XYZ file of C-alpha atoms in Angstrom:
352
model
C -11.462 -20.450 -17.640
C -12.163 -17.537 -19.488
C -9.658 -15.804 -21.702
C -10.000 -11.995 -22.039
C -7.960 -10.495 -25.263
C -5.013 -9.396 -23.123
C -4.729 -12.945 -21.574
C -2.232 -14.658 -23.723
C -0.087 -11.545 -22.715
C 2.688 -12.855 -20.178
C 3.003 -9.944 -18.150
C -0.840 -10.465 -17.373
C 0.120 -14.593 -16.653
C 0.537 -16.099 -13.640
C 4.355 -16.956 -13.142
C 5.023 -20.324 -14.757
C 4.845 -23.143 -12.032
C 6.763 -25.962 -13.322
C 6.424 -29.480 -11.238
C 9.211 -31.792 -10.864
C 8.676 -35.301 -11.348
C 11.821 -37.130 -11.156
C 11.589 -40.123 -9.402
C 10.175 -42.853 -12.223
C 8.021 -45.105 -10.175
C 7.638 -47.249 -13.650
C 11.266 -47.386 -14.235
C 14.100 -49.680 -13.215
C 17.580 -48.719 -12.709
C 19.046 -48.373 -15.823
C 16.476 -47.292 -17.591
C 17.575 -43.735 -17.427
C 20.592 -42.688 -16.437
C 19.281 -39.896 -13.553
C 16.900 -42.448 -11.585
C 17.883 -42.229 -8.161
C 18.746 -45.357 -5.799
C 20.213 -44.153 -2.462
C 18.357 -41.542 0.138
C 21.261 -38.844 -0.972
C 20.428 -38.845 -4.571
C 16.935 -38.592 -4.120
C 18.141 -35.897 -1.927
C 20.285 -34.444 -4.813
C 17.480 -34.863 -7.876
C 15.337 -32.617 -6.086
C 18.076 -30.366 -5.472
C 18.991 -30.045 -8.902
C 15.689 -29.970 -10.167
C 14.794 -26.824 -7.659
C 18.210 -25.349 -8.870
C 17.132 -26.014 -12.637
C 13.904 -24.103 -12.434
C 11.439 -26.415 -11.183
C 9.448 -25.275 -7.189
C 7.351 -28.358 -7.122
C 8.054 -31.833 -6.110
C 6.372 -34.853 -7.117
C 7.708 -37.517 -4.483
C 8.220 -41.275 -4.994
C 10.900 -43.210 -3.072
C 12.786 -46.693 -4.075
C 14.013 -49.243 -2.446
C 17.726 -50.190 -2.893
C 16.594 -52.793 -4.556
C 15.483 -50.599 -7.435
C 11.608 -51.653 -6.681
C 9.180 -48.743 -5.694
C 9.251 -48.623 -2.239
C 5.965 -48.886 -0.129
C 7.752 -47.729 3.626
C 5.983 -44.892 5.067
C 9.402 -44.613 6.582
C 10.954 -44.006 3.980
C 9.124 -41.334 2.796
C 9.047 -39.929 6.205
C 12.749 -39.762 6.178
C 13.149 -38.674 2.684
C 10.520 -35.846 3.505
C 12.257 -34.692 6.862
C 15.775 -34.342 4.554
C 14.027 -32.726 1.682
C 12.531 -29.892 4.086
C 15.966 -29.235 5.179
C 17.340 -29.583 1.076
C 15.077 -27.689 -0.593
C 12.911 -25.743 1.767
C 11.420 -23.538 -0.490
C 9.612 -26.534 -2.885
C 5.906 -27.878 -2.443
C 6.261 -31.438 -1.245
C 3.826 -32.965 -3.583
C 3.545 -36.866 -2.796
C 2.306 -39.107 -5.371
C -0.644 -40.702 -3.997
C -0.450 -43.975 -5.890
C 2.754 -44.605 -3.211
C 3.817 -47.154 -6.163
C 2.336 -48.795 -8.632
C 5.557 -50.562 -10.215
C 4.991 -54.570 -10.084
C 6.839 -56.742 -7.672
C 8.950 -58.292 -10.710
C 8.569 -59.470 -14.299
C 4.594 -61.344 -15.006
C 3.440 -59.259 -11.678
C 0.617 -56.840 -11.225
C 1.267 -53.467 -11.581
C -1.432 -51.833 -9.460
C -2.555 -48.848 -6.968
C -2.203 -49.894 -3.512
C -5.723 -50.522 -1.317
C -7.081 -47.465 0.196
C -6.312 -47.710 3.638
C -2.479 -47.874 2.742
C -3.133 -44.974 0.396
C -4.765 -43.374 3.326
C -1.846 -43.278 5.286
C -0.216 -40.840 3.453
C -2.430 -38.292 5.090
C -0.261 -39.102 8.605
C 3.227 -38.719 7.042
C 5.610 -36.796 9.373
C 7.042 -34.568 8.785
C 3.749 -33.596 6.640
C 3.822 -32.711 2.842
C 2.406 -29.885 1.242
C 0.558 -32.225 -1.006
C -1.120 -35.590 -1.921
C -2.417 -36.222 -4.997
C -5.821 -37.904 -5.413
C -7.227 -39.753 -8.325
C -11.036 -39.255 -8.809
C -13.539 -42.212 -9.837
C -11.816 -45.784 -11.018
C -10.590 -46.116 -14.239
C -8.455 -48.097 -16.308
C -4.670 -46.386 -16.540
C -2.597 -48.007 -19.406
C 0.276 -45.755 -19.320
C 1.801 -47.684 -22.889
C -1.282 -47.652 -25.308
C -0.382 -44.354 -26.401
C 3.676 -45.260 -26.627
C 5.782 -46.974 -29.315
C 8.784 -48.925 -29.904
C 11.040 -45.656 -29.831
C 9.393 -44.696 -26.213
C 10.278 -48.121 -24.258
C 13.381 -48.834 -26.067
C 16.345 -50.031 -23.888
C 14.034 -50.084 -20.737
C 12.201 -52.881 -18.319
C 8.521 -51.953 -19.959
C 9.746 -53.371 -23.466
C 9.538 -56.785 -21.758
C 6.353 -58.481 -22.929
C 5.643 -59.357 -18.905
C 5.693 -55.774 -17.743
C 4.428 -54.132 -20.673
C 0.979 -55.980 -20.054
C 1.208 -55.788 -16.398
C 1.272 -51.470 -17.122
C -1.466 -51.874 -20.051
C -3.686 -53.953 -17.662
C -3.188 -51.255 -14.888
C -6.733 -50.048 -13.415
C -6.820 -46.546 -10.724
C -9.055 -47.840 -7.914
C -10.318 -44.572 -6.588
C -14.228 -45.168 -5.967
C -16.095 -42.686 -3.137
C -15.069 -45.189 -0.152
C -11.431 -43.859 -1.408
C -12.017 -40.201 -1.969
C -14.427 -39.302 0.611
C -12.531 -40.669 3.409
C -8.703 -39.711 1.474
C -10.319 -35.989 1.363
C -11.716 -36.099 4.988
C -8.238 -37.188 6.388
C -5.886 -35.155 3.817
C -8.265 -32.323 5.549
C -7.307 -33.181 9.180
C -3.585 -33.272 8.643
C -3.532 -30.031 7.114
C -2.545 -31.735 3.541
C -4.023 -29.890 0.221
C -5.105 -32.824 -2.328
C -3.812 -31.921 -5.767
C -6.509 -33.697 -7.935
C -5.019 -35.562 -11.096
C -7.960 -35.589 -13.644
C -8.328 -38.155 -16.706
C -11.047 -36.311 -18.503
C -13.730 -33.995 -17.624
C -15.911 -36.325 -16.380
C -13.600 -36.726 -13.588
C -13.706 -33.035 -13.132
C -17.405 -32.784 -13.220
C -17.007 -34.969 -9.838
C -14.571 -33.351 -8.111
C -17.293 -29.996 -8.622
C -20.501 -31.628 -7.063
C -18.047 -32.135 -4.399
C -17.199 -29.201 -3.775
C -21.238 -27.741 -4.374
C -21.807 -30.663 -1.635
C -19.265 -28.865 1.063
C -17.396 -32.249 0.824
C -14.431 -30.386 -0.500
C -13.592 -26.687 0.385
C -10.970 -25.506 -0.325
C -8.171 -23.983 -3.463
C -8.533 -26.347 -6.663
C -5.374 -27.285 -7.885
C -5.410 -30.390 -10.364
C -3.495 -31.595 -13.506
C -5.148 -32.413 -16.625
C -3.620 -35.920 -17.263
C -2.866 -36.709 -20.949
C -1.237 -39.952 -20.820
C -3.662 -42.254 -23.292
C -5.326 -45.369 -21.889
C -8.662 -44.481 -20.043
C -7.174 -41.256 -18.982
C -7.359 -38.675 -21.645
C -5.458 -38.171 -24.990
C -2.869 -36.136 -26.933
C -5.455 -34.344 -28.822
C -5.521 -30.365 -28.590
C -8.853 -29.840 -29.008
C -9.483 -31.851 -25.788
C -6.845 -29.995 -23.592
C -8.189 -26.682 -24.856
C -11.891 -27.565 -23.867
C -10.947 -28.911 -20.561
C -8.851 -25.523 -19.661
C -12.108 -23.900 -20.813
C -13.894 -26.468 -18.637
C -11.559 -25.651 -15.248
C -13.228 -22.919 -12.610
C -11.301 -19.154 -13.185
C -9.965 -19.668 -9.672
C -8.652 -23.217 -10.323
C -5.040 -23.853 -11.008
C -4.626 -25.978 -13.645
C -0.760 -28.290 -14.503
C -0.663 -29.857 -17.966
C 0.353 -33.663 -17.736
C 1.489 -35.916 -20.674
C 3.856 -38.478 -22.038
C 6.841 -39.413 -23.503
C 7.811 -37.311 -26.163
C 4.583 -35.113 -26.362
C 5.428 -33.658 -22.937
C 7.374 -30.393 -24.637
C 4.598 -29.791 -27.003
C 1.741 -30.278 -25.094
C 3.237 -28.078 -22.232
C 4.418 -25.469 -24.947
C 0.946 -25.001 -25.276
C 0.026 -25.076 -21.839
C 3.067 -22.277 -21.115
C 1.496 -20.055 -24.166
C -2.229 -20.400 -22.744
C -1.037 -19.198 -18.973
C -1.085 -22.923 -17.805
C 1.184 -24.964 -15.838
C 3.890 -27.848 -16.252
C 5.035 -31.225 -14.699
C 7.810 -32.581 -16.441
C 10.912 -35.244 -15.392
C 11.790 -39.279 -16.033
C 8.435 -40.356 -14.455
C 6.473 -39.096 -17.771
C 9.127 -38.843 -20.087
C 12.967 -40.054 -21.080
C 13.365 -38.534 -24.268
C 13.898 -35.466 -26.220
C 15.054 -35.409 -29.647
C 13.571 -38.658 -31.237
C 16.190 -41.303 -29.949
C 18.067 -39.269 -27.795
C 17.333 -39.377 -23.718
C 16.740 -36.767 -21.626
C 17.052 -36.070 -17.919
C 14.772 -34.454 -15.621
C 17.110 -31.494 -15.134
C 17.445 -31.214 -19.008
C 13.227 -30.791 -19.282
C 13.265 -28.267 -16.660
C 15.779 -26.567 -18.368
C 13.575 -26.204 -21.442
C 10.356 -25.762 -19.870
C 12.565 -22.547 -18.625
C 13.531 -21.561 -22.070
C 10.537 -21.948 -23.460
C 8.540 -19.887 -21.372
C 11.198 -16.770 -21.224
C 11.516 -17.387 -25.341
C 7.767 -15.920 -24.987
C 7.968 -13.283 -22.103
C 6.686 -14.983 -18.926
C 8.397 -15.359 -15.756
C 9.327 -18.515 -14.132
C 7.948 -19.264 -9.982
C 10.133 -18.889 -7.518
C 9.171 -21.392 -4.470
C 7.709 -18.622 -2.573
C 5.627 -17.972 -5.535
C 4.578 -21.224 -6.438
C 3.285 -21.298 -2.566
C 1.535 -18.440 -2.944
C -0.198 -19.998 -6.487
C -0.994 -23.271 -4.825
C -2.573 -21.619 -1.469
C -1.128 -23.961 0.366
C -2.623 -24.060 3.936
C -5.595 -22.507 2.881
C -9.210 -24.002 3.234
C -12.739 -22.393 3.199
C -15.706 -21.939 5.609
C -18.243 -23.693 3.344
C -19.658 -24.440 -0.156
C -20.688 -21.113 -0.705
C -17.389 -19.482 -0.131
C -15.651 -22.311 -2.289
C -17.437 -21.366 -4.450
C -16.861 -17.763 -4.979
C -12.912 -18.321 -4.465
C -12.959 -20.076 -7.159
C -14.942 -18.142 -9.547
C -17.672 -20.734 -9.711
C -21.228 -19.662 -10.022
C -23.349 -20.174 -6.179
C -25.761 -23.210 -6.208
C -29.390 -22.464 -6.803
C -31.334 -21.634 -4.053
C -34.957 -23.373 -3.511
C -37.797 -21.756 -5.857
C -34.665 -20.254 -7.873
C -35.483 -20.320 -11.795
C -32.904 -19.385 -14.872
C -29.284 -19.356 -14.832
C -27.404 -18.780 -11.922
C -25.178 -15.762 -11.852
C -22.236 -14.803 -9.663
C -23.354 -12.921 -6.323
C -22.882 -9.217 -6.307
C -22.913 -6.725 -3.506
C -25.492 -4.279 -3.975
């Protein structure tokens, strides 16, 4: 992205999208006190996150139980009450479906693709899947301490190395076919990148006409194969990400506020809720609601203007998709691909 001098001015930002997430796939009851249980109060989080600020939805469902529930019933039915709910949020479902292990010394690992895959026939549909890019290793606790899992399930020796062992299997059988079918049902991907390497894939897809279509990823700080809590990083990959791209800041624990402070400041976007993070002053918890709440505060301390669901629609492009690679291309500010015989740098197509 490029930053002219006027772009750290808010009235020249995009509204501020902020993304719900506050289901806690990882989590067992009673590891924070707003994970919902029952179909109504998964009903009611999203609710009250919509009413608290936040116009996207990341979706997980669980069983009453308390495990992560793996039903494409269940999220059909959660999906058909949402749309009545909260009408005006993107559905975003979390493409890992669940990831929690079965119980204590199980695996905790991504489903196999053609369950994944069925996410792309969900009914009624969401506005959004998200898809991981090239397999790599996602150990959500080496980047957490004693003070993050304190009081919850992941403190248990068992399940803290069944979430450190965790590996994304998302290879091209997964995302070719995941894109090709997310593209039939009329379902935008929202890509959730590691590192930039990731992101350098996701563009020879879309200069191979494999993708077309609005980029919309989060940059996914959470340690452990998938990229770090270090600035400089963040601030190269937003420099990294297309002009036309929209681009959601991701972390963990208690560097979600800061890290998305930045994001907010640099015309960025923010995810937020129990599934990344339980905590805001150092020892005391916090609820989804509460983060929305001061992802609000935060960005009208400095002057820019929260989404409203029609906005955050209108950001996102849902329903839209492109003709080819070429005009992919130019939506998204990208330079075109070099044509045969073409020497030097490629520059941006003008009309004459």
């Amino acid at each position: 992205m490029h930053f002219h001098d006027d772009s750290l001015f808010p009235e020249n930002q995009e509204k501020l999208v902020i993304q719900a997430a506050p289901y806690g796939p990882e989590w067992l009851p009673g590891d924070a006190d707003d994970l919902p249980l029952t179909m109504d109060e998964h009903v009611q989080a999203a609710v009250d996150c919509y009413n608290a600020g936040a116009t996207v939805l990341h979706i997980h469902v669980r069983e009453l139980d308390g495990k992560g529930s793996k039903r494409m019933s269940m999220f059909n039915e959660l999906l058909g009450r949402l749309r009545e709910a909260v009408p005006d949020m993107v559905l975003q479902i979390g493409g890992s479906i669940s990831f929690a292990p079965e119980g204590e010394g199980g695996d905790a690992k991504w489903l196999a693709y053609d369950t994944r895959h069925l996410l792309a026939e969900l009914t009624p549909a969401p506005d959004q899947v998200t898809i991981a890019i090239n397999t790599s290793q996602m150990n959500i606790v080496e980047i957490m301490n004693d003070d993050d899992l304190e009081g919850t399930s992941i403190a248990k020796p068992d399940y803290y190395r069944a979430y450190r062992d965790m590996v994304v299997e998302a290879g091209p059988d997964f995302y070719l076919e995941h894109l090709r079918r997310l593209h039939a049902g009329g379902i935008q991907p929202h890509f959730q990148l590691a590192h930039l390497a990731q992101l350098e894939t996701v563009e020879r897809l879309i200069r191979a006409g494999v993708y077309t279509g609005p980029l919309i990823l989060n940059y996914v700080a959470i340690g452990g194969g998938f990229a770090g809590r270090h600035p400089a990083d963040l601030v190269e990959f937003i420099r990294r990400v297309p002009d036309g791209a929209v681009l959601t800041i991701e972390s963990s624990m208690r560097a979600v506020a800061p890290m998305n402070a930045v994001a907010i400041a640099l015309g960025q976007h923010v995810r937020v809720g129990n599934e990344d993070n339980l905590w805001g002053a150092k020892g005391e918890r916090m609820s989804s609601v509460a983060q929305i709440e001061q992802m609000v505060k935060i960005s009208e301390a400095l002057g820019r203007d929260i989404a409203t669901g029609a906005d955050a629609k209108r950001i996102y492009q849902i329903g839209e998709y492109y003709a080819d690679a070429d005009e992919t291309l130019a939506r998204l500010g990208m330079v075109p691909n070099r044509r045969p015989g073409q020497r030097g740098f490629m520059l941006r197509d003008v009309q004459a």
